[in-house]
XYZ file of C-alpha atoms in Angstrom:
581
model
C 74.227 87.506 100.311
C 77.967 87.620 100.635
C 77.290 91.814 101.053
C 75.171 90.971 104.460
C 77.601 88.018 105.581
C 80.466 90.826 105.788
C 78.063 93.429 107.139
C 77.189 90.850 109.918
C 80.970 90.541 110.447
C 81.996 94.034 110.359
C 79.395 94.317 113.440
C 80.806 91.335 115.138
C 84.310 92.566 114.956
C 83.061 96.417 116.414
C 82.005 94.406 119.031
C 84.787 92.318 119.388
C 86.764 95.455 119.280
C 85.285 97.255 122.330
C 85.306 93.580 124.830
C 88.703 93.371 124.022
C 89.118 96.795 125.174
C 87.101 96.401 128.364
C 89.267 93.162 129.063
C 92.724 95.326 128.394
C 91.652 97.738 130.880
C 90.342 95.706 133.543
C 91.505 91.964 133.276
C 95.147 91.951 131.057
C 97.828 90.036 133.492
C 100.869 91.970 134.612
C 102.463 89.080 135.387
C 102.838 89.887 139.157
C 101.200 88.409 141.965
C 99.453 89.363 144.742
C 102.493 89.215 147.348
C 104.871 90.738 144.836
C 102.817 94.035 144.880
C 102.660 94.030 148.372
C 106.331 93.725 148.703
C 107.017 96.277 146.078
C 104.635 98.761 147.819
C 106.031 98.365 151.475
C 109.704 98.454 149.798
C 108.398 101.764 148.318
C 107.274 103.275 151.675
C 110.214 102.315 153.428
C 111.753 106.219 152.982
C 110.491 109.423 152.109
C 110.943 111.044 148.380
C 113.059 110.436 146.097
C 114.251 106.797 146.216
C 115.971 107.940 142.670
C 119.551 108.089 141.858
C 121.226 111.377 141.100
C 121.085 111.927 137.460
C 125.048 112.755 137.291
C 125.599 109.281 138.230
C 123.869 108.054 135.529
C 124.237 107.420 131.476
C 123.281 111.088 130.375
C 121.125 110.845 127.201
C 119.546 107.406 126.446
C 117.094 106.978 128.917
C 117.676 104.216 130.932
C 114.548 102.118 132.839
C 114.930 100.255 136.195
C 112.216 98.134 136.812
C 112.491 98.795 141.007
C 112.001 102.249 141.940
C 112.073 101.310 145.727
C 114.656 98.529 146.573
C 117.471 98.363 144.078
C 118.848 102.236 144.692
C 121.695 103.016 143.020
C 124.490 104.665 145.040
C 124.858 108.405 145.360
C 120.894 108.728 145.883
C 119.197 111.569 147.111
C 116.500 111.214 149.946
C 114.649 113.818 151.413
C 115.271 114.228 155.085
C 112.511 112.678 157.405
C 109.666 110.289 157.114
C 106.224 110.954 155.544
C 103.476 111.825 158.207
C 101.168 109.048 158.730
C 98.488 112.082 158.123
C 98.974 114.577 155.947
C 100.360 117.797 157.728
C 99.036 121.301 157.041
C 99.862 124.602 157.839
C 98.765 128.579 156.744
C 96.477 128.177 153.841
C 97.355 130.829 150.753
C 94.448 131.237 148.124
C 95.210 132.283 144.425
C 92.350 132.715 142.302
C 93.275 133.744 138.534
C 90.585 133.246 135.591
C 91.244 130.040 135.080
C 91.954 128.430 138.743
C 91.127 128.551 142.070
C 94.297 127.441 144.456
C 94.960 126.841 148.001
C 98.836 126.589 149.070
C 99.728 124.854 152.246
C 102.365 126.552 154.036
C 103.487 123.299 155.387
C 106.184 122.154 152.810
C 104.405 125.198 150.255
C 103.258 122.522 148.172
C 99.453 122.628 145.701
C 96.844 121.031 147.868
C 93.682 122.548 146.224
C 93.508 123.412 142.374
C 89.712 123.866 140.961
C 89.293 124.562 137.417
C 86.573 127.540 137.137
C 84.860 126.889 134.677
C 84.676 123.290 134.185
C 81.503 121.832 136.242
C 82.314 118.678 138.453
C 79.252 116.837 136.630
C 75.997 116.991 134.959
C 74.046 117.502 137.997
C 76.265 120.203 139.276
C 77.395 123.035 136.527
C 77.728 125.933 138.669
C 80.479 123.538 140.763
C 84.077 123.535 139.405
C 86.102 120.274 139.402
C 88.350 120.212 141.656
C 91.308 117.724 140.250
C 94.122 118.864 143.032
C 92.251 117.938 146.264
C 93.954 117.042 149.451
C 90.887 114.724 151.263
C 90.098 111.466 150.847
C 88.472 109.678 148.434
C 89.915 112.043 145.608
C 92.894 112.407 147.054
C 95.768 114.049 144.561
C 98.563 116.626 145.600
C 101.668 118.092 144.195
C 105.126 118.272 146.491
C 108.117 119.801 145.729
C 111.378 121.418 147.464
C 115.140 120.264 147.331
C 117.040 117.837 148.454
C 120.728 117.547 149.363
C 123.921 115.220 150.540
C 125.314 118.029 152.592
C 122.980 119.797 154.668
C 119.589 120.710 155.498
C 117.167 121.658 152.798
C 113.599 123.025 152.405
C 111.317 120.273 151.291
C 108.150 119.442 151.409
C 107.873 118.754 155.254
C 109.284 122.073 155.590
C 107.366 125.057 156.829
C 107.683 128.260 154.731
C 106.229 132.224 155.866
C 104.119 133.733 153.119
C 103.437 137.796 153.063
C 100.129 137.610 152.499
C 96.808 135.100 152.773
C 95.293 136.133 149.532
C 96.584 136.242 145.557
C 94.299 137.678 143.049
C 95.067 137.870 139.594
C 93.765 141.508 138.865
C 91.805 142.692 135.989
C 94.984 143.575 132.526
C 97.317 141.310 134.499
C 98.630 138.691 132.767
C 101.087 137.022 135.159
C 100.720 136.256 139.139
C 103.684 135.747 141.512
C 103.441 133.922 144.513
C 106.329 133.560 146.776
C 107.001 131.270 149.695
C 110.258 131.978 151.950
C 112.395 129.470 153.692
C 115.674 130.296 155.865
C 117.760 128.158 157.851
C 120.517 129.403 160.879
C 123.013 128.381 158.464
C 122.845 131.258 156.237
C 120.913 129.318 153.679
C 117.616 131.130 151.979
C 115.162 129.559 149.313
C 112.073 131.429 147.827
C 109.791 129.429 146.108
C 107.393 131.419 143.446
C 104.602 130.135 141.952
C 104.264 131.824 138.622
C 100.391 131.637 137.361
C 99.299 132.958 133.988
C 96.738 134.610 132.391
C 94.147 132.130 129.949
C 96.416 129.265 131.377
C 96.853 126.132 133.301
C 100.690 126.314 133.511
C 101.912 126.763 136.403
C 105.849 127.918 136.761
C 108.063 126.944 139.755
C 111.136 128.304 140.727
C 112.993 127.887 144.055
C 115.888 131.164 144.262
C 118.534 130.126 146.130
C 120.789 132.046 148.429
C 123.719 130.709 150.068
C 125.461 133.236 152.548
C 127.227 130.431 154.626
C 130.829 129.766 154.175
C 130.533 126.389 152.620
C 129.411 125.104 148.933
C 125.869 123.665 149.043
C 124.739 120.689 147.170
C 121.001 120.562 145.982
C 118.511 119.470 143.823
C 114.832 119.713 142.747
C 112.552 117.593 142.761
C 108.482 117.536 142.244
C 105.940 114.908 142.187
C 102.338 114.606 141.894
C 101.175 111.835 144.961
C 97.010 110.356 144.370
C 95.207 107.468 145.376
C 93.632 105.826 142.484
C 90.993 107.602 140.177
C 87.837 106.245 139.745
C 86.267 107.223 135.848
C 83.062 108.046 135.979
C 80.668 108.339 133.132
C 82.647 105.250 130.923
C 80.548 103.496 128.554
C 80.812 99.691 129.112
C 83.181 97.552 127.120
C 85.696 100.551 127.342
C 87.797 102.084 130.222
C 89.751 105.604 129.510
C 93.111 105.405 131.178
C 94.481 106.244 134.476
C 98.152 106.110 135.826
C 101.274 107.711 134.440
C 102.623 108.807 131.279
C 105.949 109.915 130.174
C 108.305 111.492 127.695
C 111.001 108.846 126.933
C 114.312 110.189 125.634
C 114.994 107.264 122.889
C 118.059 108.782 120.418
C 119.308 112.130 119.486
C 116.545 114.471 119.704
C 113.471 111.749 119.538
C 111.281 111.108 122.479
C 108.116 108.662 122.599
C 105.336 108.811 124.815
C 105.019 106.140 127.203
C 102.269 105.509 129.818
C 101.581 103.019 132.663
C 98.986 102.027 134.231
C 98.168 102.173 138.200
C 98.105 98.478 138.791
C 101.296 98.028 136.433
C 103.483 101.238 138.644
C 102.229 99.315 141.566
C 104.381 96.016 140.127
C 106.762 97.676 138.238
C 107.640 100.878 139.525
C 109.132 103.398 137.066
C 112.740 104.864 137.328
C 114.537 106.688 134.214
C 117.509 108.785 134.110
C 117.595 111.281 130.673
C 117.654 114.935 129.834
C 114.420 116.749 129.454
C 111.047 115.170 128.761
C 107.905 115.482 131.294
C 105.928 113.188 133.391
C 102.572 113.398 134.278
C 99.300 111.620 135.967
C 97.103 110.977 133.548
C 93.205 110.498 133.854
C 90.228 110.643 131.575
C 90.327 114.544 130.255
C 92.533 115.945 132.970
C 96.497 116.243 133.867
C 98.640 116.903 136.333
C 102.349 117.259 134.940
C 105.548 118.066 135.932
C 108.310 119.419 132.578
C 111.644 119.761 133.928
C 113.630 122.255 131.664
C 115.065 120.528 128.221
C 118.240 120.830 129.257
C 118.445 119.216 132.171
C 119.413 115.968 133.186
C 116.538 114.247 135.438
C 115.479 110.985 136.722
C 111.672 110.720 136.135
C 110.073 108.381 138.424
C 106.547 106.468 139.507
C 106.163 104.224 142.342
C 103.441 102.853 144.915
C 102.725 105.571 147.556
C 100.017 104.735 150.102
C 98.134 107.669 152.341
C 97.027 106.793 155.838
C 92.968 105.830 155.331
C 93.638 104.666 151.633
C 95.318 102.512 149.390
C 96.553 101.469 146.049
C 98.081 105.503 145.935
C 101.324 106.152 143.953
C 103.417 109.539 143.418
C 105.288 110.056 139.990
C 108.180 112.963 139.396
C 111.083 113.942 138.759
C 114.333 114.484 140.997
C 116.675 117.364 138.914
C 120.829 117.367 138.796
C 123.148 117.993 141.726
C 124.380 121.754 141.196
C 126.900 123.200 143.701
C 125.440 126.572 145.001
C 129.150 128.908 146.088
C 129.377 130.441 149.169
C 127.533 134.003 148.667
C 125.648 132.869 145.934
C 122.735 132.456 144.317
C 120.910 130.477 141.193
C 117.293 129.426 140.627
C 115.881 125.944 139.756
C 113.403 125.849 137.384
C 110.251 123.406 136.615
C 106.763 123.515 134.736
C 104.055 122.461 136.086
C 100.604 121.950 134.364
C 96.818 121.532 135.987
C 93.986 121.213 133.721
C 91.883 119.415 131.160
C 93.883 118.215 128.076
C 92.871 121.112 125.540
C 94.917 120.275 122.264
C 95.378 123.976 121.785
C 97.165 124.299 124.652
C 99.062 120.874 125.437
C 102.203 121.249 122.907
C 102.299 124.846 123.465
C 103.187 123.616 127.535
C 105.564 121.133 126.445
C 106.418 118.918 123.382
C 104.734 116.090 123.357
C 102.014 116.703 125.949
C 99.295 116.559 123.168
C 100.206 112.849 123.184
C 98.165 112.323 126.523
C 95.010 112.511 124.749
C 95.405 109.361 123.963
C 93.325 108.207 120.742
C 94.630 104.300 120.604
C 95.946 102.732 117.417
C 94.188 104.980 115.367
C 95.657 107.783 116.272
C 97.069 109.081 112.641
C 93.231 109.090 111.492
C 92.015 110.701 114.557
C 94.178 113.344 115.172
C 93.200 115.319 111.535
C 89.364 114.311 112.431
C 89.298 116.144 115.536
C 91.442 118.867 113.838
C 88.410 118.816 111.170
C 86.060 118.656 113.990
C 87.032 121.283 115.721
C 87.191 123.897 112.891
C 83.836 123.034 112.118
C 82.628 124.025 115.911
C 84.462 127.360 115.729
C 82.600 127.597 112.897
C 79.112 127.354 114.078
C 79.324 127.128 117.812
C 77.842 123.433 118.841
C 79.655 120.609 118.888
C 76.385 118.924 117.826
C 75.811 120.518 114.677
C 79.683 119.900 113.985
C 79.298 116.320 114.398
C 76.775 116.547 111.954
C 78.335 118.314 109.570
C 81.449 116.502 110.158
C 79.275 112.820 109.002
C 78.459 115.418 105.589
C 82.038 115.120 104.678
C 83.140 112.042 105.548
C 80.002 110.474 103.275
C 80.805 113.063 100.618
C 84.516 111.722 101.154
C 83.245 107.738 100.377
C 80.891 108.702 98.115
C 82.722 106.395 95.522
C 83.029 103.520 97.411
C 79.847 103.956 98.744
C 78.678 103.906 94.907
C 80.906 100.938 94.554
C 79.173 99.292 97.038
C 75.662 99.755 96.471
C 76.052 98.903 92.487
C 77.633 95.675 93.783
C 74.310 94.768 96.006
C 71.803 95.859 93.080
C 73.803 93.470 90.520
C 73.717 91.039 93.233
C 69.795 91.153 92.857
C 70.484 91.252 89.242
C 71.641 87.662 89.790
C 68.976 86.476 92.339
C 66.890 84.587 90.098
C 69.502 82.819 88.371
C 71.284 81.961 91.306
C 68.188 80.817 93.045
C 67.703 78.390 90.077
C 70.928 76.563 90.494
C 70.289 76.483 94.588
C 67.239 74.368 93.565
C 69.169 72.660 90.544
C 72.194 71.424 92.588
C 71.228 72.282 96.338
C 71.891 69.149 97.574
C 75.564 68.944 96.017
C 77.170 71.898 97.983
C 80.749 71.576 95.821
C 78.964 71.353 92.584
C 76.628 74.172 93.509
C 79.328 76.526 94.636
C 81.051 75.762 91.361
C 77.911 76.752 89.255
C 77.958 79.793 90.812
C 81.600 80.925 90.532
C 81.051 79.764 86.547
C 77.959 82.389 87.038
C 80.215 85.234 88.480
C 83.441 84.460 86.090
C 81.073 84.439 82.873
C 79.224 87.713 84.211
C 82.497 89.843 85.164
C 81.212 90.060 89.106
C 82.711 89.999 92.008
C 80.238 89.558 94.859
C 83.081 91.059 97.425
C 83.155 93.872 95.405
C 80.367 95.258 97.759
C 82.147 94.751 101.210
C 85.548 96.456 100.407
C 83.767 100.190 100.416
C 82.735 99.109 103.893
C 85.646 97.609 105.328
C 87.415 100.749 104.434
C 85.070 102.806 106.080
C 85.703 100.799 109.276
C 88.878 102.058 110.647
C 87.504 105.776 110.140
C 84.213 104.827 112.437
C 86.709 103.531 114.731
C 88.878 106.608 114.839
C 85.899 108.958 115.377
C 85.063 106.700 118.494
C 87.943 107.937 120.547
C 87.927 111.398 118.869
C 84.344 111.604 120.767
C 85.420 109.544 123.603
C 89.129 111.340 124.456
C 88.297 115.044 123.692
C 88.026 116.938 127.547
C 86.635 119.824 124.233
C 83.042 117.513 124.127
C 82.918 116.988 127.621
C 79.271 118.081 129.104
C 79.583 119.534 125.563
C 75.425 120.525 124.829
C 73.728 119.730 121.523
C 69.929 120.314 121.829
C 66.679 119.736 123.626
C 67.145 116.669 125.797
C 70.641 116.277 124.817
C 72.937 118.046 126.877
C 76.223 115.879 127.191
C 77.390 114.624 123.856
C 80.393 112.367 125.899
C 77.114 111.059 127.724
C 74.536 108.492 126.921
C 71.506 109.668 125.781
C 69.576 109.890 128.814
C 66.205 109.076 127.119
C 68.044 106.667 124.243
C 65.923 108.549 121.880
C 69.100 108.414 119.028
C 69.537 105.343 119.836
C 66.218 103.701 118.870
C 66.240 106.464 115.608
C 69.297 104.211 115.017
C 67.515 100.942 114.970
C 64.370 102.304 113.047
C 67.202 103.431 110.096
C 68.964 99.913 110.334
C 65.523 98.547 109.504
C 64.629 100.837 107.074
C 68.000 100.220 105.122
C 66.977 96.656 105.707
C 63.572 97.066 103.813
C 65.969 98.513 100.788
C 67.643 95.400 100.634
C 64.321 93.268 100.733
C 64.869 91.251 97.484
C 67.910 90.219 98.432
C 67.605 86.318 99.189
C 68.659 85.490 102.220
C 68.822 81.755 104.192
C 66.065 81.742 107.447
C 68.935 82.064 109.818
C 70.179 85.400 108.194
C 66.529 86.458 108.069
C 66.599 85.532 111.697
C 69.646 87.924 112.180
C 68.750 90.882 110.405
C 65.518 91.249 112.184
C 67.131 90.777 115.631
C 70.155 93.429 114.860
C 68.308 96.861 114.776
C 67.034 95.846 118.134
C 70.488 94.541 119.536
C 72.197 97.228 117.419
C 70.151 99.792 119.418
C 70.114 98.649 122.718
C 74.084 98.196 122.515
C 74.356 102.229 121.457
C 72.158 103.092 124.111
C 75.579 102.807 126.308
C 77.404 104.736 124.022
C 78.344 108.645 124.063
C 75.548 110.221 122.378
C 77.936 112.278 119.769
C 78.922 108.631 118.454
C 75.273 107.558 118.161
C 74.574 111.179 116.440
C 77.441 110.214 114.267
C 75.849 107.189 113.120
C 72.423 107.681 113.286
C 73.010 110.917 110.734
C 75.575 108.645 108.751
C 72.641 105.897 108.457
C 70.265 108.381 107.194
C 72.354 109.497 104.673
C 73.276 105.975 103.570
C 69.669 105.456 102.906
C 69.584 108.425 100.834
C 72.451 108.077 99.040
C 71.033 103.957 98.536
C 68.176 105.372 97.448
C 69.871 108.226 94.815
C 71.790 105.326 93.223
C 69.345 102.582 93.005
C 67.118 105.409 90.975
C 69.987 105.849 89.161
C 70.575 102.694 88.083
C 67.229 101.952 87.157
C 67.268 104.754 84.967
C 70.455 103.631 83.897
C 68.854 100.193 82.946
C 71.082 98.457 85.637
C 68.897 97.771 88.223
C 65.144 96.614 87.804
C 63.540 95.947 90.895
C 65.185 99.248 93.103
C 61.959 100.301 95.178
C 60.123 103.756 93.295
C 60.159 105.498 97.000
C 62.390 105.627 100.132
């Protein structure tokens, strides 16, 4: 009895588990109002890029956090000359197609205003389409921007207008790198190319602005790059649970350690972001896709994320960098260097861009379990090919792992109806007297070496790992549209027929026919015949690799129930353990 009290708790607190997270995402207080936002935002929009101190002004390596990004600018800022357009400006389009993306460049301040991923399909109902995360149209609107900014004298930014030699980029067939340059001059002897650097198998992007100063006079400049969006809308979320969208960071915190920090959209909107450190990244972060920005690790930056709006939208935000002041000489030249990264969030390929980045796939509090699961997961599908049959296999090891506790467990419920009898005798001996009763029955369990929580340990463990291989299955871009067979065809989807989950509910109530003897008050007999349905009709919201997890992890519980019990019996332990499954 105690055994099914703690199941009936361990469901409750699953449940409990995924409202809180619904209410985190979409009802948790920032403690601003209303007007402040509005303030903050128009405070925001009052200039053009960067509203960010230079980072020589600042404390070099402890980053530093400002909670204004907009209002309270420290002296010796950088602004980029001129006001944002009310519409966005274009110019000569430049196309780059390479194996992995398919780019348009704008001319007009030579910034990323089209980036599909070939390859990935926008949806379910549209494979042969790639997603296009970099668009520059509304509602999905998301650009990059970059140039340089300086105290003394004109400099290409990203109102700008560069020339381009040619309309069309193709990265050819045993090429593994593709330049793409963008020239600006000035009458003042001043000349920056900006390259895009694309790569072979890749969704890093390098940027590099050359500079050439053949005036007479030292000239002061700096790089920045942001990333500017209106707010993403997830699609395809199960209910109770939202996957995060706004910006994350790389937080310099002592010596050589960084952290990974992220904010939300709604919170940058109330508490815009301003930190001045040396190295780190930023990036806007969505469910399964990027856009980042790595300054080089030895540079001193100020990473930033404020409100942003775009004329026929609202609620947008930009998040960047701005780079250190560096004094180009009179017949001159250097290069300023960036990273920039446009894709899904591969874990092969995230720390390889930049320390760290790996930590945008973000798998909650359980992130030390997780992490090794989908490591486990993942050499399982390079092993046979479906993510699927990996799942599968992967609920194979994880029982085989628990097998003890699971033994644990189910020798605690058969000595429980070991005891049925007896304790049912002293309910109708002493059930009026609930103290005296409860004492009879601790005498029963001291004199008879039992503990009757001996049972629910095994499955409170187990708990933390079902968790963890939640947001394994939930955060991994890898299962995305990820086919298993027949009818299923998205394992980060629902089943679209909820054929797994109602399999689920038929093995709840088959492992519910297993426990039959065990007595049980009306109202829990109430309960366990209402769960399998509620159980069933709650996974029917759920990615359909989760309910595959369970449904094969149920059917192996009832085998494994059913291995023991015969074992016991045999064993002499257990009496009344059904002959048949």
């Amino acid at each position: 009895m105690d055994n099914i009290r703690f199941a009936l708790l361990c469901a409750a607190a699953v449940v409990c588990f995924f409202l809180y997270q619904a209410w985190q995402t979409d009802y948790a207080p920032t403690g601003t109002s209303q007007n402040q936002r509005a303030q903050t935002s128009q405070r925001a929009q009052a200039g053009d890029v960067p509203h960010i101190g230079s980072p020589s002004s600042q404390s070099s390596n402890q980053g530093s956090s400002t909670a204004s990004g907009g209002s309270a600018t420290p002296s010796g800022d950088i602004r980029a000359p001129g006001a944002e357009p009310t519409a966005l400006a274009s110019g000569h389009k430049i196309h780059v197609v390479t194996d992995k993306l398919d780019v348009i460049i704008n001319t007009h301040g030579g910034g990323l205003r089209q980036v599909a991923l070939r390859g990935v399909p926008l949806s379910d109902e549209k494979p042969n389409t790639n997603l296009r995360l970099i668009n520059d149209s509304l509602p999905d609107f998301f650009i990059e921007q970059s140039g340089l900014i300086s105290q003394s004298g004109n400099a290409p930014n990203h109102n700008s207008t560069y020339k381009a030699a040619k309309d069309e980029y193709h990265l050819a067939k045993g090429q593994d790198t593709l330049r793409v340059p963008l020239t600006w001059t000035d009458h003042a002897g001043h000349q920056v190319t900006k390259v895009y650097v694309f790569h072979r198998g890749s969704y890093k992007i390098g940027l590099v602005h050359k500079v050439e100063n053949k005036s007479s006079k030292p000239w002061e400049l700096a790089q920045y790059v942001r990333y500017w969006r209106t707010p993403h809308e997830n699609t395809g979320d199960v209910p109770f649970s939202h996957a995060f969208s706004g910006a994350g960071w790389y937080q310099h915190k002592s010596d050589d350690e960084f952290a990974y920090q992220q904010r939300g959209r709604e919170d940058v909107l109330s508490n815009p972001l301003s930190i001045s450190q040396q190295g780190g990244w930023i990036a806007m972060v969505q469910h399964y896709f990027i856009g980042a920005v790595i300054p080089p690790s030895d540079t001193k930056v100020r990473l930033f994320a404020r409100p942003k709006d775009i004329q026929g939208a609202s609620g947008g935000y930009a998040a960047g960098f701005v780079g250190q002041q560096r004094s180009v000489a009179p017949n001159s030249a250097t290069k300023f260097k960036s990273t920039l990264f446009v894709g899904p969030k591969y874990q092969d390929q995230l720390d390889a861009v930049a320390p760290g980045l790996g930590l945008t796939v973000d798998y909650g509090w359980f992130s030390v379990l997780a992490r090794p699961i989908f490591a486990v997961l993942d050499f399982l599908h390079s092993w046979v090919g479906n993510w699927g049959v990996a799942i599968i296999l992967l609920t194979f090891l994880i029982k085989a792992l628990f097998y003890k506790l699971s033994e644990i467990q189910f020798r605690g419920m058969a000595r429980m109806r070991k005891f049925q009898p007896r304790m049912q005798k002293l309910k109708e001996q002493y059930g009026d007297d609930k103290q005296e009763l409860q004492k009879r029955m601790m005498e029963l369990y001291k004199k008879e070496g039992f503990n009757p929580m001996a049972g629910c340990w095994p499955l409170l463990v187990q708990m933390p790992v079902f968790i963890s291989l939640y947001w394994v299955l939930r955060e991994s871009v890898e299962l995305r549209h990820a086919p298993f067979i027949l009818w299923i065809q998205d394992l980060s989807a629902p089943d679209p027929y909820f054929i797994l989950p109602v399999i689920f509910g038929l093995t709840m109530f088959l492992q519910q026919k297993l426990n039959a003897n065990v007595a049980m008050d009306p109202m829990q007999q109430r309960i366990m015949q209402i769960m399998p349905i509620g159980m069933a009709v709650f996974f029917c919201f759920f990615p359909a690799g989760l309910v595959l997890y369970w449904c094969t992890n149920s059917l192996l519980t009832i085998a494994q129930q059913w291995y023991i019990y015969r074992k016991l019996d045999a064993e002499g332990l257990h009496r009344n353990a059904p002959s048949n499954g």
